[in-house]
Coordinates of C-alpha atoms in Angstrom, one line a residue:
Chain A
M27 CA -11.4 -31.6 -7.2
L28 CA -10.4 -29.4 -10.3
P29 CA -7.8 -31.3 -12.5
P30 CA -4.5 -30.2 -11.4
R31 CA -2.5 -30.4 -14.8
P32 CA -4.7 -28.3 -16.8
V33 CA -5.1 -25.7 -13.8
L34 CA -1.3 -25.6 -13.8
A35 CA -0.8 -25.4 -17.3
S36 CA -3.3 -22.6 -18.1
A37 CA -1.6 -20.8 -14.9
I38 CA 1.8 -21.2 -16.5
L39 CA 0.7 -20.1 -19.8
L40 CA -1.2 -17.1 -18.6
V41 CA 1.9 -16.0 -16.4
G42 CA 4.1 -16.4 -19.2
G43 CA 1.9 -14.5 -21.6
L44 CA 1.8 -11.6 -19.2
A45 CA 5.4 -11.6 -18.7
W46 CA 6.0 -11.7 -22.6
S47 CA 3.6 -9.0 -23.2
L48 CA 5.9 -6.6 -21.1
G49 CA 8.4 -6.9 -23.6
S50 CA 10.8 -3.7 -23.7
S51 CA 7.6 -1.5 -23.6
P52 CA 9.0 1.8 -22.0
P53 CA 7.1 3.3 -19.0
P54 CA 4.3 5.9 -19.6
V55 CA 5.1 9.6 -19.4
A56 CA 3.4 11.7 -16.7
S57 CA 3.2 15.4 -15.6
L58 CA 4.5 16.1 -12.1
A59 CA 0.8 17.3 -11.4
D60 CA -0.3 13.6 -12.0
A61 CA 2.6 11.9 -10.4
A62 CA 0.4 10.8 -7.1
L63 CA -1.8 8.8 -9.6
W64 CA 1.1 6.7 -10.6
E65 CA 2.5 5.5 -7.0
G66 CA 3.8 2.2 -6.9
Q67 CA 4.3 1.8 -10.6
S68 CA 7.4 2.6 -13.2
V69 CA 6.7 5.9 -14.8
T70 CA 8.4 8.7 -16.7
L71 CA 8.1 12.2 -15.2
E72 CA 9.3 15.4 -16.8
G73 CA 10.4 18.4 -15.2
W74 CA 13.2 21.0 -14.2
V75 CA 16.1 19.5 -12.3
S76 CA 16.4 21.6 -8.9
D77 CA 18.8 20.9 -5.9
V78 CA 21.2 18.4 -7.2
R79 CA 23.3 16.6 -4.5
P80 CA 25.3 13.6 -4.1
A81 CA 24.6 11.3 -1.1
A82 CA 25.9 8.1 0.4
D83 CA 22.9 6.1 -1.3
G84 CA 23.5 7.8 -4.8
T85 CA 22.7 11.0 -6.5
R86 CA 19.7 13.1 -5.6
F87 CA 17.7 16.1 -7.1
T88 CA 14.4 17.4 -7.1
L89 CA 12.3 17.4 -10.4
V90 CA 10.2 20.6 -10.4
D91 CA 7.4 22.1 -12.7
G92 CA 5.4 24.9 -11.4
A93 CA 4.3 24.4 -8.1
H94 CA 4.8 20.4 -8.3
S95 CA 8.1 18.5 -7.2
V96 CA 9.1 15.1 -7.0
A97 CA 12.5 13.9 -5.2
V98 CA 14.6 11.7 -7.7
R99 CA 17.4 9.1 -6.7
I100 CA 19.9 7.6 -8.9
A101 CA 21.0 4.3 -7.0
A102 CA 24.6 4.5 -5.9
A103 CA 25.5 1.7 -8.6
G104 CA 23.7 3.8 -11.4
A105 CA 25.0 7.2 -10.0
D106 CA 28.6 6.2 -10.9
A107 CA 27.7 6.0 -14.6
I108 CA 26.9 9.6 -14.4
A109 CA 30.3 10.6 -14.7
D110 CA 30.4 9.0 -18.3
G111 CA 27.2 10.7 -19.4
P112 CA 26.1 14.2 -19.2
A113 CA 26.2 16.0 -15.9
L114 CA 23.0 17.3 -14.6
S115 CA 22.8 20.7 -13.4
T116 CA 20.2 22.8 -12.0
G117 CA 17.6 24.2 -14.7
D118 CA 18.2 21.2 -16.9
R119 CA 14.8 19.9 -18.4
V120 CA 15.0 16.1 -18.0
Q121 CA 13.0 12.8 -18.3
A122 CA 13.4 10.5 -15.3
S123 CA 12.4 7.2 -15.3
G124 CA 11.8 4.9 -12.5
R125 CA 9.4 3.3 -9.8
L126 CA 7.7 6.0 -8.2
S127 CA 7.2 5.2 -4.4
R128 CA 6.2 7.3 -1.1
W129 CA 9.2 8.2 1.4
Q130 CA 8.3 9.7 4.7
G131 CA 5.3 11.0 3.0
Q132 CA 6.6 12.5 -0.1
L133 CA 6.5 11.1 -3.5
R134 CA 10.1 9.8 -4.6
L135 CA 11.2 8.4 -8.1
D136 CA 14.0 5.7 -7.8
A137 CA 15.8 5.7 -11.0
E138 CA 18.1 2.6 -11.4
D139 CA 20.9 4.0 -13.9
A140 CA 22.0 7.2 -15.1
R141 CA 20.6 6.3 -18.4
D142 CA 17.2 6.6 -16.9
V143 CA 17.5 10.1 -16.6
K144 CA 17.5 12.1 -20.2
T145 CA 18.2 15.7 -20.8
V146 CA 15.7 17.2 -22.9
A147 CA 17.1 20.6 -23.1
S148 CA 19.9 22.1 -21.0
A149 CA 19.5 25.0 -18.6
S150 CA 21.3 27.4 -20.9
A151 CA 19.3 26.3 -24.1
S152 CA 16.1 26.5 -22.5
A153 CA 16.1 29.7 -20.6
G154 CA 13.0 31.7 -22.1
A155 CA 12.8 35.6 -22.0
T156 CA 10.0 36.8 -19.7
T157 CA 9.4 39.9 -17.8
L158 CA 9.3 40.5 -14.1
A159 CA 5.5 41.0 -14.0
E160 CA 4.8 37.6 -15.3
V161 CA 7.0 36.0 -13.0
A162 CA 5.7 38.1 -9.9
A163 CA 2.1 37.2 -11.1
D164 CA 2.7 33.4 -10.4
P165 CA 6.3 32.9 -8.9
A166 CA 5.2 29.2 -7.8
A167 CA 4.8 28.5 -11.6
W168 CA 8.4 29.6 -12.4
Q169 CA 9.9 28.0 -9.9
G170 CA 12.8 26.2 -11.2
R171 CA 12.5 26.9 -14.6
P172 CA 15.4 28.5 -16.2
V173 CA 14.4 32.1 -17.5
V174 CA 15.9 35.5 -18.6
V175 CA 14.6 38.5 -17.0
R176 CA 15.7 42.2 -17.1
G177 CA 15.2 44.8 -14.2
H178 CA 16.9 47.3 -12.0
V179 CA 18.7 46.1 -9.0
E180 CA 18.5 48.0 -5.9
K181 CA 18.7 47.1 -2.0
G182 CA 18.9 43.4 -2.7
R183 CA 15.8 43.3 -5.2
L184 CA 15.4 43.1 -8.6
A185 CA 12.5 45.2 -9.8
D186 CA 10.8 46.4 -13.0
G187 CA 8.2 48.9 -12.2
A188 CA 5.8 47.9 -9.4
H189 CA 7.1 44.2 -9.5
S190 CA 10.1 42.8 -7.8
V191 CA 11.7 39.7 -6.8
A192 CA 14.4 39.1 -4.1
V193 CA 17.9 38.4 -5.6
G194 CA 19.8 35.0 -4.6
G195 CA 22.9 33.5 -5.7
G196 CA 25.2 34.9 -8.6
A197 CA 27.4 37.8 -9.3
W198 CA 24.8 40.5 -8.8
P199 CA 25.8 44.2 -8.8
A200 CA 24.8 46.5 -6.0
E201 CA 22.9 48.8 -8.2
G202 CA 22.1 49.0 -11.8
V203 CA 20.0 47.7 -14.8
V204 CA 20.8 44.3 -16.0
Q205 CA 19.7 41.2 -17.8
A206 CA 19.8 38.1 -15.7
R207 CA 19.8 34.1 -16.5
G208 CA 18.8 31.9 -13.8
L209 CA 16.1 30.1 -11.8
L210 CA 13.4 31.2 -9.1
R211 CA 13.6 29.2 -6.2
W212 CA 11.5 29.1 -2.7
D213 CA 13.8 30.6 0.0
G214 CA 12.2 29.0 3.4
H215 CA 14.2 31.4 5.5
C216 CA 12.8 34.7 3.9
L217 CA 9.4 32.6 3.1
C218 CA 9.9 34.3 -0.2
H219 CA 11.0 33.5 -3.8
R220 CA 14.6 34.4 -4.7
F221 CA 16.2 34.6 -8.1
D222 CA 19.4 32.8 -8.5
A223 CA 21.6 33.9 -11.5
R224 CA 23.9 32.0 -13.4
E225 CA 24.8 34.8 -15.5
V226 CA 24.2 38.7 -15.1
R227 CA 25.1 41.5 -17.2
P228 CA 24.7 45.1 -17.6
W229 CA 21.9 46.1 -19.6
T230 CA 20.7 49.5 -21.6
P231 CA 17.0 49.7 -22.5
Chain B
M24 CA -8.8 18.9 15.6
D25 CA -11.6 19.4 17.9
A26 CA -13.6 16.7 19.5
L27 CA -16.9 17.4 17.8
T28 CA -15.1 17.0 14.2
A29 CA -13.3 14.1 15.5
A30 CA -16.7 12.5 16.4
G31 CA -18.0 13.4 13.4
A32 CA -15.5 12.0 11.2
T33 CA -15.5 8.7 13.2
A34 CA -19.2 8.3 12.8
V35 CA -19.6 8.8 8.9
G36 CA -16.3 6.7 8.6
C37 CA -17.6 4.1 10.7
L38 CA -21.0 3.8 8.8
V39 CA -19.0 3.8 5.3
G40 CA -16.9 1.3 6.5
M41 CA -19.8 -1.0 7.5
A42 CA -21.3 -0.7 3.9
T43 CA -18.2 -1.4 2.3
G44 CA -17.1 -4.3 4.2
L45 CA -20.2 -5.8 3.0
V46 CA -18.9 -5.8 -0.8
P47 CA -16.7 -8.8 -1.3
G48 CA -13.5 -7.9 -2.9
L49 CA -13.4 -4.2 -2.2
H50 CA -10.3 -3.8 -0.4
V51 CA -9.5 -1.2 2.2
N52 CA -6.7 0.4 0.2
T53 CA -9.0 0.8 -2.7
L54 CA -11.2 2.9 -0.1
C55 CA -8.5 4.9 0.9
A56 CA -7.2 5.8 -2.5
V57 CA -10.9 7.0 -3.5
G58 CA -11.2 8.8 -0.4
L59 CA -7.9 10.8 -1.0
S60 CA -9.1 11.7 -4.4
L61 CA -12.5 12.8 -3.3
A62 CA -11.4 14.8 -0.4
P63 CA -7.9 15.8 -0.6
G64 CA -8.2 19.2 1.3
M65 CA -9.6 17.8 4.5
G66 CA -6.4 16.8 6.2
P67 CA -6.7 15.4 9.7
T68 CA -10.6 14.9 9.4
L69 CA -10.1 12.6 6.5
A70 CA -7.4 10.8 8.2
V71 CA -9.6 10.1 11.4
G72 CA -12.6 9.3 9.0
L73 CA -10.5 6.8 7.0
C74 CA -9.0 5.2 10.3
A75 CA -12.7 4.6 11.4
M76 CA -13.7 3.3 7.8
A77 CA -11.0 1.0 7.7
V78 CA -11.8 -0.6 11.3
A79 CA -15.5 -0.7 10.6
H80 CA -14.8 -2.2 7.1
G81 CA -12.6 -4.8 8.8
F82 CA -15.5 -6.0 11.2
A83 CA -18.0 -6.0 8.3
S84 CA -15.9 -8.1 6.1
H85 CA -16.3 -11.0 8.3
L86 CA -20.0 -11.4 6.8
P87 CA -19.1 -11.7 3.0
S88 CA -16.0 -13.8 3.7
T89 CA -18.2 -16.6 6.1
Y90 CA -21.0 -16.4 3.7
L91 CA -19.5 -16.3 0.3
G92 CA -17.2 -18.7 -1.6
A93 CA -18.1 -21.9 0.5
P94 CA -16.6 -24.8 -1.4
G95 CA -18.3 -28.1 -2.3
E96 CA -18.0 -31.4 -0.8
D97 CA -15.1 -32.4 -2.8
T98 CA -13.0 -29.6 -1.6
L99 CA -14.2 -29.5 2.0
L100 CA -10.9 -30.5 3.3
S101 CA -9.2 -27.5 1.9
A102 CA -11.9 -25.1 2.9
M103 CA -11.3 -22.0 4.9
P104 CA -12.3 -22.4 8.9
A105 CA -15.3 -20.1 8.4
H106 CA -16.5 -22.0 5.4
R107 CA -16.4 -25.1 7.1
M108 CA -18.7 -23.8 10.2
L109 CA -20.9 -22.4 7.6
L110 CA -21.2 -25.8 5.8
A111 CA -21.9 -27.0 9.3
G112 CA -24.9 -24.4 10.0
K113 CA -22.6 -22.6 12.4
G114 CA -22.0 -19.5 10.2
L115 CA -23.5 -17.2 13.0
D116 CA -20.7 -18.8 15.4
A117 CA -18.0 -18.0 13.1
V118 CA -19.0 -14.6 12.4
Q119 CA -19.5 -13.8 16.3
V120 CA -16.1 -15.4 17.2
S121 CA -14.4 -13.5 14.4
L122 CA -15.9 -10.1 15.7
D123 CA -15.0 -10.9 19.3
G124 CA -11.7 -11.6 18.0
A125 CA -11.1 -8.5 16.1
L126 CA -12.4 -6.4 19.0
A127 CA -10.4 -8.1 21.6
G128 CA -7.3 -7.6 19.1
L129 CA -7.9 -4.1 18.5
V130 CA -8.2 -3.2 22.2
L131 CA -4.9 -5.4 22.9
A132 CA -2.9 -3.7 20.0
V133 CA -4.1 -0.3 21.6
A134 CA -2.7 -1.4 24.9
L135 CA 0.4 -2.6 23.7
L136 CA 1.4 0.3 21.6
L137 CA 3.7 1.9 24.1
P138 CA 5.7 -1.4 24.8
Y139 CA 5.6 -2.0 21.2
K140 CA 7.2 1.5 20.9
W141 CA 9.9 0.6 23.4
V142 CA 10.7 -2.7 21.4
L143 CA 10.9 -1.3 18.1
G144 CA 12.5 2.2 19.0
E145 CA 14.4 3.4 22.0
P146 CA 15.5 1.7 24.0
G147 CA 15.0 -2.0 22.1
G148 CA 16.2 -0.3 18.7
L149 CA 14.8 -3.5 16.8
L150 CA 13.5 -1.2 13.9
D151 CA 17.3 -0.1 13.2
A152 CA 18.3 -3.7 13.7
L153 CA 15.9 -5.2 11.5
D154 CA 16.4 -2.6 8.8
G155 CA 19.9 -4.2 7.7
L156 CA 18.8 -7.9 8.3
M157 CA 15.4 -7.5 6.2
A158 CA 16.3 -9.4 3.2
W159 CA 17.5 -12.3 5.6
V160 CA 14.2 -12.0 7.7
L161 CA 12.2 -12.3 4.3
A162 CA 14.2 -15.3 3.2
T163 CA 13.4 -16.9 6.2
V164 CA 9.8 -16.4 6.2
L165 CA 9.8 -18.0 2.7
V166 CA 11.8 -20.9 4.0
F167 CA 9.5 -21.4 7.0
L168 CA 6.5 -21.3 4.9
L169 CA 8.0 -24.1 2.5
A170 CA 9.4 -26.1 5.4
R171 CA 5.8 -26.5 6.8
E172 CA 4.9 -28.5 4.0
T173 CA 7.7 -31.0 4.4
R174 CA 5.5 -32.5 7.2
R175 CA 3.0 -33.5 4.4
G176 CA 5.4 -35.4 2.4
L177 CA 7.7 -34.4 -1.0
R178 CA 4.8 -34.1 -3.2
S179 CA 3.0 -31.5 -1.1
F180 CA 6.3 -29.8 -0.7
L181 CA 7.1 -29.5 -4.7
W182 CA 3.5 -28.5 -5.1
A183 CA 4.2 -25.5 -2.6
V184 CA 7.4 -24.8 -4.4
V185 CA 5.5 -24.6 -7.7
V186 CA 2.6 -22.3 -6.3
L187 CA 5.0 -20.1 -4.6
A188 CA 7.1 -19.8 -7.8
L189 CA 4.3 -19.1 -9.7
A190 CA 2.8 -16.5 -7.4
A191 CA 6.4 -15.0 -7.1
I192 CA 6.7 -14.7 -10.8
L193 CA 3.3 -13.2 -11.3
G194 CA 4.0 -10.5 -8.5
L195 CA 7.1 -9.5 -10.2
V196 CA 5.5 -9.2 -13.7
A197 CA 2.5 -7.4 -12.4
G198 CA 4.5 -4.7 -10.4
R199 CA 5.6 -3.9 -13.9
I200 CA 2.5 -3.5 -15.7
E201 CA 1.3 -0.2 -16.1
V202 CA -2.4 0.0 -14.8
A203 CA -4.4 3.0 -15.0
A204 CA -8.1 3.6 -13.5
L205 CA -11.1 4.6 -15.8
V206 CA -11.8 7.0 -12.8
P207 CA -9.3 9.7 -11.5
V208 CA -7.9 7.8 -8.5
P209 CA -4.6 6.2 -8.1
A210 CA -4.2 2.6 -9.7
S211 CA -2.5 -0.3 -8.3
A212 CA -1.6 -3.6 -9.8
L213 CA -2.3 -5.2 -6.4
L214 CA -6.1 -4.8 -6.7
P215 CA -6.3 -7.4 -9.6
L216 CA -3.2 -9.4 -8.2
L217 CA -4.7 -10.1 -4.7
S218 CA -8.4 -10.1 -6.0
G219 CA -7.4 -12.8 -8.7
L220 CA -5.1 -14.8 -6.1
F221 CA -7.6 -15.0 -3.3
G222 CA -10.8 -13.6 -4.1
A223 CA -12.0 -15.3 -7.3
P224 CA -10.9 -18.8 -7.0
A225 CA -13.1 -19.2 -3.7
L226 CA -16.1 -17.6 -5.8
L227 CA -15.3 -19.7 -8.8
E228 CA -15.3 -22.8 -6.6
T229 CA -18.6 -22.3 -5.3
L230 CA -20.0 -21.9 -8.7
R231 CA -18.4 -25.2 -9.9
S232 CA -19.4 -27.2 -7.0
H233 CA -22.9 -26.4 -5.8
P234 CA -22.3 -26.5 -1.9
E235 CA -25.5 -27.3 0.1
V236 CA -25.5 -24.6 2.9
P237 CA -27.8 -25.7 5.4
P238 CA -30.0 -23.4 7.7
Q239 CA -28.0 -21.5 10.2
E240 CA -28.0 -22.4 13.9
P241 CA -28.3 -19.4 16.6
A242 CA -25.2 -18.5 17.9
R243 CA -24.0 -20.2 21.0
P244 CA -21.4 -19.3 23.4
P245 CA -18.3 -21.7 22.7
P246 CA -17.5 -24.2 25.7
T247 CA -14.7 -23.0 28.0
A248 CA -12.2 -24.8 26.7
V249 CA -12.6 -23.3 23.3
R250 CA -12.8 -19.9 24.9
R251 CA -9.4 -20.5 26.5
R252 CA -8.0 -21.5 23.0
C253 CA -9.6 -18.2 21.7
R254 CA -8.0 -16.2 24.0
R255 CA -4.7 -17.8 23.7
G256 CA -5.1 -17.4 20.0
I257 CA -6.2 -13.7 20.2
V258 CA -2.9 -13.1 22.2
S259 CA -0.8 -15.1 19.8
G260 CA -2.5 -13.3 16.8
V261 CA -1.8 -9.9 18.2
L262 CA 2.0 -10.8 18.9
A263 CA 2.2 -12.4 15.3
A264 CA 0.6 -9.0 13.8
A265 CA 3.1 -6.9 16.0
M266 CA 6.0 -9.0 14.2
T267 CA 4.6 -8.9 10.9
S268 CA 3.5 -5.0 10.9
V269 CA 7.3 -4.1 10.9
L270 CA 8.2 -6.2 7.7
P271 CA 7.0 -5.5 4.2
G272 CA 5.1 -7.5 2.1
M273 CA 3.5 -9.5 5.2
T274 CA -0.2 -10.4 4.9
S275 CA -2.6 -11.3 7.7
A276 CA -2.3 -15.0 6.3
I277 CA 1.5 -15.2 7.3
A278 CA 0.7 -13.6 10.7
A279 CA -1.9 -16.3 11.2
T280 CA 0.7 -19.0 10.3
A281 CA 3.2 -17.5 12.6
A282 CA 0.6 -17.4 15.4
R283 CA -0.7 -20.9 15.0
A284 CA 2.7 -22.3 14.4
G285 CA 2.7 -23.9 18.0
A286 CA -0.9 -24.8 18.0
S287 CA -1.7 -28.5 18.8
D288 CA -3.7 -30.8 16.3
R289 CA -6.5 -30.9 18.7
A290 CA -7.1 -27.3 18.3
E291 CA -7.6 -27.8 14.5
H292 CA -11.0 -29.9 15.0
D293 CA -12.7 -26.5 16.2
P294 CA -12.1 -23.6 13.8
R295 CA -13.2 -20.9 16.4
P296 CA -10.0 -20.4 18.0
V297 CA -8.3 -20.0 14.2
L298 CA -11.1 -17.6 13.5
A299 CA -10.7 -15.6 16.7
T300 CA -6.8 -15.3 15.9
L301 CA -7.5 -14.4 12.2
G302 CA -9.9 -11.5 13.5
A303 CA -7.4 -10.2 16.0
I304 CA -4.7 -10.3 13.5
G305 CA -6.6 -7.9 11.2
L306 CA -7.7 -5.3 13.2
A307 CA -4.2 -5.3 15.5
Q308 CA -2.4 -4.7 12.2
V309 CA -4.7 -1.6 11.4
V310 CA -3.3 -0.1 14.8
L311 CA 0.4 -1.4 14.8
A312 CA 0.8 -0.1 11.5
F313 CA 0.3 3.3 12.7
G314 CA 2.5 2.5 15.6
V315 CA 5.3 1.7 12.9
L316 CA 4.4 4.9 10.8
W317 CA 5.0 7.2 13.6
L318 CA 8.3 5.2 14.9
S319 CA 9.8 5.0 11.4
L320 CA 8.0 7.6 9.3
R321 CA 7.5 4.6 7.1
A322 CA 3.9 3.3 5.8
R323 CA 3.6 -0.6 6.2
S324 CA -0.1 -0.5 5.1
G325 CA -2.4 1.1 2.5
L326 CA -4.1 3.0 5.5
A327 CA -1.1 4.3 6.8
A328 CA 0.1 5.5 3.6
A329 CA -3.1 7.5 3.0
V330 CA -2.9 8.8 6.7
Q331 CA 0.6 10.0 6.0
Q332 CA -0.6 11.9 3.0
V333 CA -3.1 14.0 4.7
W334 CA -1.7 14.4 8.3
A335 CA 2.3 14.9 8.5
A336 CA 3.9 12.2 11.0
E337 CA 6.6 13.5 13.0
A338 CA 8.7 10.9 14.6
W339 CA 7.6 9.6 18.1
T340 CA 10.9 9.5 19.9
L341 CA 9.8 10.2 23.7
G342 CA 7.0 9.9 26.2
A343 CA 3.3 9.5 25.1
P344 CA 2.0 8.8 21.6
P345 CA 1.9 12.1 19.6
V346 CA -1.5 13.9 19.5
A347 CA -2.2 13.0 16.0
L348 CA -2.0 9.2 16.7
R349 CA -3.9 9.6 19.9
W350 CA -6.9 10.7 17.8
L351 CA -6.6 8.0 15.2
L352 CA -6.4 5.4 18.1
V353 CA -9.4 7.0 19.9
A354 CA -11.3 6.7 16.3
A355 CA -10.2 3.3 15.7
L356 CA -11.6 2.2 19.3
G357 CA -14.9 4.1 18.6
S358 CA -15.6 2.9 15.6
G359 CA -14.6 -0.6 16.6
V360 CA -17.1 -0.9 19.2
V361 CA -19.9 0.4 17.2
A362 CA -18.9 -1.8 14.1
H363 CA -18.9 -4.9 16.7
L364 CA -22.2 -4.3 17.7
G365 CA -23.8 -3.0 14.4
V366 CA -22.3 -6.4 12.4
A367 CA -23.6 -8.7 15.3
A368 CA -26.8 -7.2 15.0
M369 CA -26.7 -7.6 11.0
A370 CA -25.3 -11.4 11.3
G371 CA -28.7 -12.7 12.0
P372 CA -30.8 -11.2 9.1
V373 CA -28.0 -11.9 6.8
A374 CA -27.9 -15.6 7.8
L375 CA -31.7 -15.7 7.0
W376 CA -31.3 -14.2 3.8
M377 CA -28.6 -16.6 3.0
G378 CA -30.7 -19.7 3.8
R379 CA -33.4 -18.2 1.1
A380 CA -30.8 -17.1 -1.6
S381 CA -28.8 -19.4 -4.0
P382 CA -25.1 -20.0 -3.1
R383 CA -24.4 -19.9 -6.9
W384 CA -26.3 -16.6 -7.5
L385 CA -24.8 -15.0 -4.7
S386 CA -21.2 -16.3 -5.8
A387 CA -21.9 -15.1 -9.3
S388 CA -23.0 -11.6 -8.1
A389 CA -20.0 -11.2 -6.1
L390 CA -17.7 -12.1 -8.9
A391 CA -19.6 -9.7 -10.9
I392 CA -19.1 -7.0 -8.6
V393 CA -15.1 -8.1 -8.1
V394 CA -14.7 -8.0 -12.1
A395 CA -16.5 -4.5 -12.3
L396 CA -14.3 -3.0 -9.6
V397 CA -11.0 -4.4 -11.1
A398 CA -11.9 -3.0 -14.6
L399 CA -13.0 0.5 -13.1
L400 CA -9.8 0.7 -10.8
S401 CA -7.5 -0.7 -13.0
G402 CA -8.7 -0.7 -16.5
L403 CA -7.7 -3.8 -19.2
P404 CA -4.4 -4.3 -18.2
G405 CA -5.6 -4.8 -14.4
L406 CA -8.2 -7.4 -15.9
A407 CA -5.4 -9.3 -17.7
I408 CA -3.6 -9.4 -14.3
F409 CA -6.8 -10.6 -12.6
V410 CA -7.4 -13.3 -15.1
T411 CA -3.7 -14.6 -14.6
A412 CA -4.0 -14.3 -10.9
T413 CA -7.3 -16.3 -10.8
A414 CA -5.7 -19.0 -13.0
V415 CA -2.7 -19.1 -10.4
G416 CA -5.1 -19.0 -7.6
L417 CA -6.8 -21.8 -8.7
V418 CA -3.9 -24.1 -8.6
P419 CA -3.8 -24.5 -4.8
A420 CA -7.3 -25.9 -4.7
A421 CA -6.5 -28.1 -7.7
T422 CA -3.5 -29.6 -5.9
G423 CA -4.6 -29.4 -2.2
T424 CA -1.8 -27.2 -1.6
S425 CA -2.2 -24.5 1.2
R426 CA -3.2 -21.0 -0.2
I427 CA -0.5 -19.3 1.9
H428 CA 2.0 -20.0 -0.6
L429 CA 0.3 -17.5 -2.8
T430 CA 1.4 -14.7 -0.5
G431 CA 4.8 -15.3 -2.6
C432 CA 3.4 -12.7 -4.8
L433 CA 4.3 -9.8 -2.4
L434 CA 7.2 -11.4 -0.4
V435 CA 9.5 -12.4 -3.3
P436 CA 9.3 -8.9 -5.2
V437 CA 9.8 -7.2 -1.7
L438 CA 12.8 -9.6 -1.2
F439 CA 14.0 -8.9 -4.8
Y440 CA 13.8 -5.3 -4.1
R441 CA 15.9 -5.4 -0.8
L442 CA 18.6 -7.3 -2.6
G443 CA 18.6 -4.8 -5.3
W444 CA 17.4 -7.3 -7.9
A445 CA 14.3 -5.7 -9.2

């Protein structure tokens, strides 16, 4: 037989040491593209906030970055604290920390508290100017990311030369040249990307 | 998916599983993660291949689990049933009864899938009822495990509490440690945790205690009375697997404890019914986890989670099983039959080879493979978990406590999660 006391003492010492080594080390930061590699672990993911909605079991939103996305849930108790902190809005760049698991086949990050979601840049501050040509070349890469684009609105589309995108929500004029700040999103009804505008104003070239 | 593609994927999966099952310490979840990273775009073909691989792996793993990790004379009483038979020269009998139990469990689980659906889904509605009671169910299982030890006296009970507490703390800590593979596959703290708790201690015990493995006798059919107990064990094993497949954090060891709860002491003298039960549970859990996946869209096993990623599961609400599930069941049965025959054919030569090789050399090699796998697939933090888990895994052998309490490493974290404490 192995001697019980030394074996037990070693086990307690090693478990204690392992627990102590955890300390308050923050979870590692991973890109949304690599999120699947961290399934089952605590991790911090950075991306653009999309589709914010309250739910019975907390607040839910989707983190998107290019073609990659991960659902985030802030537990109901933690979500109450959101009222005290900065409100999340679509297009914010945030870092969300929590345990990454798979729910009905999709990755989901469970944040315990609203403090686990930190805003890196607000939607208005992080909106970058780009051209419709760039957006149209690879719309999936621009999905959920706040941008400022210019073009001509006609027949429900925002066009710039040979490139165009369907217009979505926002105060779009029926026709005219505009500068719009907003987000590109995938619309399952038209199987196309739509541009939801936060702000649309007339623009003179 | 056409029949030819499914047959090809089943054949490849079966061959791979029969090879990987021979590697000690290599868990099927790890293989699924590797499969997903190597062929992410193969969709249903990969799912069928992984299913066949997992089933064949389950059959082949009976060879290393019987022939490796046998204890010495001083710890013979706490030896696993297969090791007891190996040390009595009946290793081939142990492998054969395990294989027969596994095949019977697989077939029975497939046959019971429809009634299982009626109980869990409509009209039984057990899944929904269990969802609200999950924390209570898990707590009851923990109490049941500890209460069993009271039969052996207060000292045994206290040691069981200590082992369970240590395993629970380790499970909670390990879940918070960041592990990363040295190769681009998803890493999990479960590999070092379970290899350390359950795999390494048995191998270290062989290294320490120089067991004398006698020449192995040819396999003989068990007597009628034992055969009858084996059959009962298989049925109770499949029923226990059906219960534990619904619950998170349940291992086959807990299912086996539940299945053997009413077994008489007389049955304990011959380990074959226990082995048949264990074999049946392992394979039944593979099939029943698919049933739970299609009924609740929740993966309760690593294989089910992998399949869910490559083959979208739609809720099974009415009628016959969905097409995807039917393909997986056919692959499981096909792979099971081939693996049963293949592993049974391999058992004789392996026993002959074992007779010539030194158990210490075999165990040292197996331990080296396990350590290398842990380092490769979970890095340095994984090795730290592995060393700690090995130390905790040695406590039951040192104190004469049942190793079942080590399953607290999964049960308690899941219970804490359900209670919102972790």
